PDB file of C-alpha atoms in Angstrom:
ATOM      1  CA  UNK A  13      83.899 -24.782 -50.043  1.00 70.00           C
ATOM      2  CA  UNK A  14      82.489 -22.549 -52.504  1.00 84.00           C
ATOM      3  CA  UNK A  15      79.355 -20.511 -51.704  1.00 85.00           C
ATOM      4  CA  UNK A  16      77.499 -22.354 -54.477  1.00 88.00           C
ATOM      5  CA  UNK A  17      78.308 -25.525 -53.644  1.00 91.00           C
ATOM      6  CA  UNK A  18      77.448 -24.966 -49.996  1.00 91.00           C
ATOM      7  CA  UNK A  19      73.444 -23.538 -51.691  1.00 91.00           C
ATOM      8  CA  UNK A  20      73.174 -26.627 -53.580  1.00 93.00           C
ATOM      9  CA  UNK A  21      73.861 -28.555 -50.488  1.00 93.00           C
ATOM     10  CA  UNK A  22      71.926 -26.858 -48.410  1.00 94.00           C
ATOM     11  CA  UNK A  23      68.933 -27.476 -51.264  1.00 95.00           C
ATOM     12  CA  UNK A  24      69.929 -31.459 -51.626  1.00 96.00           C
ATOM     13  CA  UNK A  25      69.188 -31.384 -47.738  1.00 96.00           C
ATOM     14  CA  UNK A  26      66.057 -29.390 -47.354  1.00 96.00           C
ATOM     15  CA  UNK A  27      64.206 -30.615 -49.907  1.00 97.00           C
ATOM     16  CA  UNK A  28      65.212 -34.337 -49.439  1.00 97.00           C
ATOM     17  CA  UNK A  29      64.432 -33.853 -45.480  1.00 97.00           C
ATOM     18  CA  UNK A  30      61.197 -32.593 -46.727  1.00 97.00           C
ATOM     19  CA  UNK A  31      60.665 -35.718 -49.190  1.00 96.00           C
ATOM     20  CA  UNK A  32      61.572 -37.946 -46.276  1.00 95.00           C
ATOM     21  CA  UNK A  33      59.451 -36.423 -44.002  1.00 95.00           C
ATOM     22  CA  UNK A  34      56.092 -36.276 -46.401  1.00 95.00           C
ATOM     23  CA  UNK A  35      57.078 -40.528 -46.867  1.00 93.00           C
ATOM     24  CA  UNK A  36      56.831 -40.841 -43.601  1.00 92.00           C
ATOM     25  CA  UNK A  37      53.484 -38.978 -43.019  1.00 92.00           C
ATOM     26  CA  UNK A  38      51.723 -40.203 -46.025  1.00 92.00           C
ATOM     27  CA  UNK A  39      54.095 -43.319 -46.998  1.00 87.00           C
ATOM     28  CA  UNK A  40      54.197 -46.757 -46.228  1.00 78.00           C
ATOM     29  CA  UNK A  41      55.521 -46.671 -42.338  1.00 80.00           C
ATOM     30  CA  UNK A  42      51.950 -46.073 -41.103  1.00 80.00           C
ATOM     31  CA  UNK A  43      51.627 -49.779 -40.490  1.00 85.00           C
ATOM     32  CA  UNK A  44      54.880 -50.099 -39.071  1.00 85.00           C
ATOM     33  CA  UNK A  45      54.496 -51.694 -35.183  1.00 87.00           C
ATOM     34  CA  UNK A  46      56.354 -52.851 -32.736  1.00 88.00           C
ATOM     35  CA  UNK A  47      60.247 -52.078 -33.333  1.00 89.00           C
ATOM     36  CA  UNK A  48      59.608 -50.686 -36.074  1.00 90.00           C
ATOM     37  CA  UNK A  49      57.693 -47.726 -34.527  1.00 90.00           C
ATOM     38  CA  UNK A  50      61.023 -46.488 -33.215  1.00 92.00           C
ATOM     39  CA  UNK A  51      63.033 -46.660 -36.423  1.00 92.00           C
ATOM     40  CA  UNK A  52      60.159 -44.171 -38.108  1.00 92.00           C
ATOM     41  CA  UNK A  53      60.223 -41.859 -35.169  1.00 93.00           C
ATOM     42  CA  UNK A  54      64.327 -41.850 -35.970  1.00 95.00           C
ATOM     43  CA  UNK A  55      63.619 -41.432 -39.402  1.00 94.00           C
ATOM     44  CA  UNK A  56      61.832 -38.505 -38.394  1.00 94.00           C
ATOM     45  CA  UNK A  57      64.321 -36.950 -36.689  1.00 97.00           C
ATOM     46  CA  UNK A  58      66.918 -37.723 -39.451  1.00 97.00           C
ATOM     47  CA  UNK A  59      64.334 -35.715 -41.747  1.00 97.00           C
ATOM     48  CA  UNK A  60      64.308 -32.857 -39.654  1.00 97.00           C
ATOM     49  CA  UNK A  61      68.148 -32.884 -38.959  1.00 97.00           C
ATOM     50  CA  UNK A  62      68.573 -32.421 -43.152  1.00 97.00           C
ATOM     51  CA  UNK A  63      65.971 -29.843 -42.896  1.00 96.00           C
ATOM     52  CA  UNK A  64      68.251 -28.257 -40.327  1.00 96.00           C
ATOM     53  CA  UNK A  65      71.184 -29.197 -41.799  1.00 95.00           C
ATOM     54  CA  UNK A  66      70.047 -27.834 -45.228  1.00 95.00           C
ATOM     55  CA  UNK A  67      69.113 -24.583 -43.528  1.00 94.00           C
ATOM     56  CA  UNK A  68      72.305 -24.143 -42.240  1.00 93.00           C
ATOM     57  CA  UNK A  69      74.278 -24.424 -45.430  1.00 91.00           C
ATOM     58  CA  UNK A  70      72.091 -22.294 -47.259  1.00 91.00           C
ATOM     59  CA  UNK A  71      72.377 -19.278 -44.799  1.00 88.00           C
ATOM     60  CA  UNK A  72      75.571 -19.587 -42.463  1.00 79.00           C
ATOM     61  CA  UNK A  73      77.271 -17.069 -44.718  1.00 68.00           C
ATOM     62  CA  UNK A  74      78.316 -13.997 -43.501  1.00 62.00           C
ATOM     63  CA  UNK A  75      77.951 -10.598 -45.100  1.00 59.00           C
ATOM     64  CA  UNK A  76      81.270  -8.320 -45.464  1.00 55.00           C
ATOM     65  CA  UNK A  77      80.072  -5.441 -43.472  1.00 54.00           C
ATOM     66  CA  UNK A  78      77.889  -7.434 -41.351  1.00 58.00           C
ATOM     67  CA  UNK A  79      78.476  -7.255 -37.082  1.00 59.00           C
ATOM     68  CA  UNK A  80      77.041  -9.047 -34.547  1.00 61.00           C
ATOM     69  CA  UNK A  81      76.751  -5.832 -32.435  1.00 66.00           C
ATOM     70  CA  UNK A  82      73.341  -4.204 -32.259  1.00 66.00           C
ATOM     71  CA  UNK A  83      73.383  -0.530 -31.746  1.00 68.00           C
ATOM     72  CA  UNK A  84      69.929   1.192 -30.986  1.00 63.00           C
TER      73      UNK A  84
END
Protein backbone atom coordinates (compact mmCIF):
# COMPACT_ATOMS: atom_id res chain seq x y z
CA UNK A 1 0.00 0.00 0.00
CA UNK A 2 1.19 3.28 -0.93
CA UNK A 3 2.36 5.74 1.75
CA UNK A 4 -0.45 8.11 0.75
CA UNK A 5 -3.02 5.92 0.78
CA UNK A 6 -2.01 4.52 4.15
CA UNK A 7 -2.16 8.90 5.44
CA UNK A 8 -5.51 9.16 4.07
CA UNK A 9 -6.50 6.13 5.96
CA UNK A 10 -5.04 6.84 8.84
CA UNK A 11 -7.05 10.49 8.54
CA UNK A 12 -10.57 8.61 7.51
CA UNK A 13 -9.93 6.81 10.97
CA UNK A 14 -8.88 9.51 13.33
CA UNK A 15 -11.07 11.95 12.51
CA UNK A 16 -14.18 9.65 12.12
CA UNK A 17 -13.14 7.98 15.67
CA UNK A 18 -13.14 11.48 16.82
CA UNK A 19 -16.72 12.27 15.17
CA UNK A 20 -17.96 9.07 16.77
CA UNK A 21 -16.68 9.74 19.92
CA UNK A 22 -17.99 13.65 20.22
CA UNK A 23 -21.78 11.74 19.11
CA UNK A 24 -21.48 9.83 21.77
CA UNK A 25 -20.58 12.52 24.41
CA UNK A 26 -22.84 15.17 23.19
CA UNK A 27 -25.27 12.98 20.83
CA UNK A 28 -28.31 11.24 21.26
CA UNK A 29 -27.06 7.96 23.41
CA UNK A 30 -27.28 9.97 26.66
CA UNK A 31 -30.72 8.54 27.23
CA UNK A 32 -29.80 5.24 26.23
CA UNK A 33 -30.61 2.60 29.42
CA UNK A 34 -30.67 -0.61 30.08
CA UNK A 35 -28.95 -2.76 27.16
CA UNK A 36 -28.39 -0.16 25.50
CA UNK A 37 -25.85 1.31 28.00
CA UNK A 38 -23.47 -1.44 26.92
CA UNK A 39 -23.71 -0.99 23.16
CA UNK A 40 -22.54 2.96 23.77
CA UNK A 41 -19.76 1.94 26.06
CA UNK A 42 -18.74 -0.51 22.82
CA UNK A 43 -19.25 2.23 20.65
CA UNK A 44 -16.81 3.91 22.65
CA UNK A 45 -14.30 1.64 22.42
CA UNK A 46 -14.84 1.19 18.61
CA UNK A 47 -14.16 5.13 18.56
CA UNK A 48 -11.07 4.88 20.26
CA UNK A 49 -9.85 1.71 18.35
CA UNK A 50 -10.15 4.11 14.86
CA UNK A 51 -8.42 6.71 16.80
CA UNK A 52 -5.77 4.08 17.36
CA UNK A 53 -6.11 2.55 14.33
CA UNK A 54 -5.85 5.91 12.46
CA UNK A 55 -2.73 6.68 14.46
CA UNK A 56 -1.14 3.78 13.42
CA UNK A 57 -1.49 4.20 9.70
CA UNK A 58 -0.49 7.62 9.75
CA UNK A 59 2.92 6.98 11.55
CA UNK A 60 4.02 3.17 11.30
CA UNK A 61 6.40 4.20 8.55
CA UNK A 62 9.83 3.79 8.91
CA UNK A 63 12.58 6.21 8.01
CA UNK A 64 15.59 4.85 5.68
CA UNK A 65 18.35 5.51 8.06
CA UNK A 66 16.29 5.08 11.02
CA UNK A 67 17.48 2.14 13.94
CA UNK A 68 15.91 1.00 16.75
CA UNK A 69 19.26 1.05 18.66
CA UNK A 70 19.85 3.95 21.02
CA UNK A 71 23.41 4.89 21.49
CA UNK A 72 24.18 7.50 24.33
Amino acid sequence: MSMGLRRAGGIVGVVGGIGLAAWLVFGGPQDWDGGLRLVRHGLGLVSLGAINGGAWLMFSGRQDGASDVVVG
